[in-house]
PDB file of C-alpha atoms in Angstrom:
ATOM      1  CA  LYS A   1      52.771 -10.919  -3.282  1.00  0.00           C
ATOM      2  CA  LYS A   2      53.821 -10.660   0.377  1.00  0.00           C
ATOM      3  CA  SER A   3      54.941  -7.519   1.744  1.00  0.00           C
ATOM      4  CA  TYR A   4      56.881  -6.747   4.951  1.00  0.00           C
ATOM      5  CA  VAL A   5      54.519  -5.354   7.696  1.00  0.00           C
ATOM      6  CA  LEU A   6      55.001  -3.944  11.064  1.00  0.00           C
ATOM      7  CA  PRO A   7      52.618  -4.355  14.100  1.00  0.00           C
ATOM      8  CA  ALA A   8      50.262  -1.564  14.379  1.00  0.00           C
ATOM      9  CA  SER A   9      52.069  -0.333  17.423  1.00  0.00           C
ATOM     10  CA  ALA A  10      55.252   0.195  15.849  1.00  0.00           C
ATOM     11  CA  CYS A  11      53.655   2.941  13.091  1.00  0.00           C
ATOM     12  CA  SER A  12      51.562   4.538  16.053  1.00  0.00           C
ATOM     13  CA  ALA A  13      54.814   4.750  18.013  1.00  0.00           C
ATOM     14  CA  GLY A  14      55.925   7.628  15.462  1.00  0.00           C
ATOM     15  CA  PHE A  15      58.984   6.529  14.190  1.00  0.00           C
ATOM     16  CA  GLU A  16      60.423   9.439  12.375  1.00  0.00           C
ATOM     17  CA  GLY A  17      60.828   8.734   8.473  1.00  0.00           C
ATOM     18  CA  LEU A  18      58.206   6.026   8.230  1.00  0.00           C
ATOM     19  CA  ASP A  19      54.810   6.095   6.670  1.00  0.00           C
ATOM     20  CA  CYS A  20      52.427   3.395   7.041  1.00  0.00           C
ATOM     21  CA  GLU A  21      49.040   2.331   5.965  1.00  0.00           C
ATOM     22  CA  THR A  22      46.745  -0.536   7.329  1.00  0.00           C
ATOM     23  CA  ASP A  23      47.090  -3.665   5.672  1.00  0.00           C
ATOM     24  CA  PRO A  24      43.932  -4.410   3.667  1.00  0.00           C
ATOM     25  CA  GLY A  25      44.194  -8.261   5.200  1.00  0.00           C
ATOM     26  CA  ASP A  26      44.931  -7.538   8.464  1.00  0.00           C
ATOM     27  CA  GLU A  27      43.602  -4.569  10.333  1.00  0.00           C
ATOM     28  CA  GLU A  28      46.416  -5.257  12.932  1.00  0.00           C
ATOM     29  CA  ARG A  29      49.244  -4.868  10.921  1.00  0.00           C
ATOM     30  CA  ARG A  30      50.644  -1.867   8.718  1.00  0.00           C
ATOM     31  CA  ASN A  31      52.583  -1.883   5.250  1.00  0.00           C
ATOM     32  CA  ILE A  32      55.367   0.446   5.026  1.00  0.00           C
ATOM     33  CA  VAL A  33      54.335   2.867   2.087  1.00  0.00           C
ATOM     34  CA  GLY A  34      57.173   5.471   2.955  1.00  0.00           C
ATOM     35  CA  LEU A  35      60.583   5.596   3.817  1.00  0.00           C
ATOM     36  CA  TYR A  36      61.935   9.113   4.269  1.00  0.00           C
ATOM     37  CA  LEU A  37      65.579   8.970   5.650  1.00  0.00           C
ATOM     38  CA  ILE A  38      66.597  12.369   4.864  1.00  0.00           C
ATOM     39  CA  SER A  39      70.251  13.842   6.225  1.00  0.00           C
ATOM     40  CA  ASN A  40      70.601  10.767   8.416  1.00  0.00           C
ATOM     41  CA  LYS A  41      74.337  10.408   7.638  1.00  0.00           C
ATOM     42  CA  LEU A  42      74.027   7.121   5.941  1.00  0.00           C
ATOM     43  CA  HIS A  43      76.894   5.747   4.037  1.00  0.00           C
ATOM     44  CA  GLY A  44      77.559   2.693   2.173  1.00  0.00           C
ATOM     45  CA  SER A  45      75.342   1.281  -0.754  1.00  0.00           C
ATOM     46  CA  ILE A  46      71.695   1.444  -0.890  1.00  0.00           C
ATOM     47  CA  PRO A  47      70.598  -2.076   0.649  1.00  0.00           C
ATOM     48  CA  SER A  48      69.131  -4.647  -2.142  1.00  0.00           C
ATOM     49  CA  GLU A  49      66.877  -5.751   0.717  1.00  0.00           C
ATOM     50  CA  LEU A  50      64.524  -2.879   0.351  1.00  0.00           C
ATOM     51  CA  LYS A  51      62.911  -5.043  -2.445  1.00  0.00           C
ATOM     52  CA  VAL A  52      60.992  -6.692   0.551  1.00  0.00           C
ATOM     53  CA  LEU A  53      59.215  -3.396   1.104  1.00  0.00           C
ATOM     54  CA  THR A  54      56.769  -4.499  -1.584  1.00  0.00           C
ATOM     55  CA  SER A  55      53.972  -1.940  -0.603  1.00  0.00           C
ATOM     56  CA  LEU A  56      56.872   0.983  -0.337  1.00  0.00           C
ATOM     57  CA  LYS A  57      55.368   3.917  -2.631  1.00  0.00           C
ATOM     58  CA  ALA A  58      57.936   6.736  -1.630  1.00  0.00           C
ATOM     59  CA  LEU A  59      62.008   6.357  -0.803  1.00  0.00           C
ATOM     60  CA  ASP A  60      63.763   9.563   0.030  1.00  0.00           C
ATOM     61  CA  LEU A  61      67.271   8.849   0.847  1.00  0.00           C
ATOM     62  CA  ARG A  62      68.387  12.282  -0.292  1.00  0.00           C
ATOM     63  CA  ASP A  63      71.575  14.493   1.606  1.00  0.00           C
ATOM     64  CA  ASN A  64      73.406  11.416   2.863  1.00  0.00           C
ATOM     65  CA  LYS A  65      76.727   9.658   1.850  1.00  0.00           C
ATOM     66  CA  LEU A  66      75.305   6.756  -0.121  1.00  0.00           C
ATOM     67  CA  GLU A  67      77.490   5.691  -2.906  1.00  0.00           C
ATOM     68  CA  GLY A  68      77.675   3.036  -5.651  1.00  0.00           C
ATOM     69  CA  SER A  69      74.686   2.070  -7.913  1.00  0.00           C
ATOM     70  CA  ILE A  70      71.218   2.030  -7.474  1.00  0.00           C
ATOM     71  CA  PRO A  71      70.225  -1.880  -6.763  1.00  0.00           C
ATOM     72  CA  ASN A  72      68.337  -3.412  -9.840  1.00  0.00           C
ATOM     73  CA  ASP A  73      66.277  -4.952  -7.105  1.00  0.00           C
ATOM     74  CA  LEU A  74      64.104  -1.709  -6.462  1.00  0.00           C
ATOM     75  CA  ALA A  75      62.537  -2.283 -10.075  1.00  0.00           C
ATOM     76  CA  MET A  76      60.710  -5.077  -8.196  1.00  0.00           C
ATOM     77  CA  LEU A  77      58.704  -2.555  -6.057  1.00  0.00           C
ATOM     78  CA  THR A  78      55.838  -2.007  -8.215  1.00  0.00           C
ATOM     79  CA  GLU A  79      54.191   0.351  -6.019  1.00  0.00           C
ATOM     80  CA  LEU A  80      57.244   2.809  -5.822  1.00  0.00           C
ATOM     81  CA  THR A  81      56.265   5.815  -7.680  1.00  0.00           C
ATOM     82  CA  GLU A  82      58.738   8.424  -5.879  1.00  0.00           C
ATOM     83  CA  ILE A  83      62.631   7.937  -5.217  1.00  0.00           C
ATOM     84  CA  THR A  84      64.696  10.929  -4.237  1.00  0.00           C
ATOM     85  CA  LEU A  85      68.409  10.136  -4.044  1.00  0.00           C
ATOM     86  CA  ASP A  86      70.063  13.459  -4.906  1.00  0.00           C
ATOM     87  CA  GLN A  87      72.770  14.778  -2.797  1.00  0.00           C
ATOM     88  CA  ASN A  88      74.542  11.738  -2.626  1.00  0.00           C
ATOM     89  CA  LEU A  89      77.729   9.937  -4.243  1.00  0.00           C
ATOM     90  CA  LEU A  90      75.754   7.851  -6.386  1.00  0.00           C
TER      91      LEU A  90
END
């Protein structure tokens, strides 16, 4: 199973809304395990491309202007245990 990973420097740079863990196979890389884009004035649909974040455990997109349906591809994220989408137009 391939996960989207970032260089360690990206996570240590302190990007707000991003939670990372060390990749068990490579100490220099981090897996994205949390994506918290709360009240970011996002609009449009939830991108199905989120499916590449296979280590994602938490997704919080509340209080934006997202619309449409929740992509079926999110079901592929077997680690995802927390999803918050309220206060959108879904």
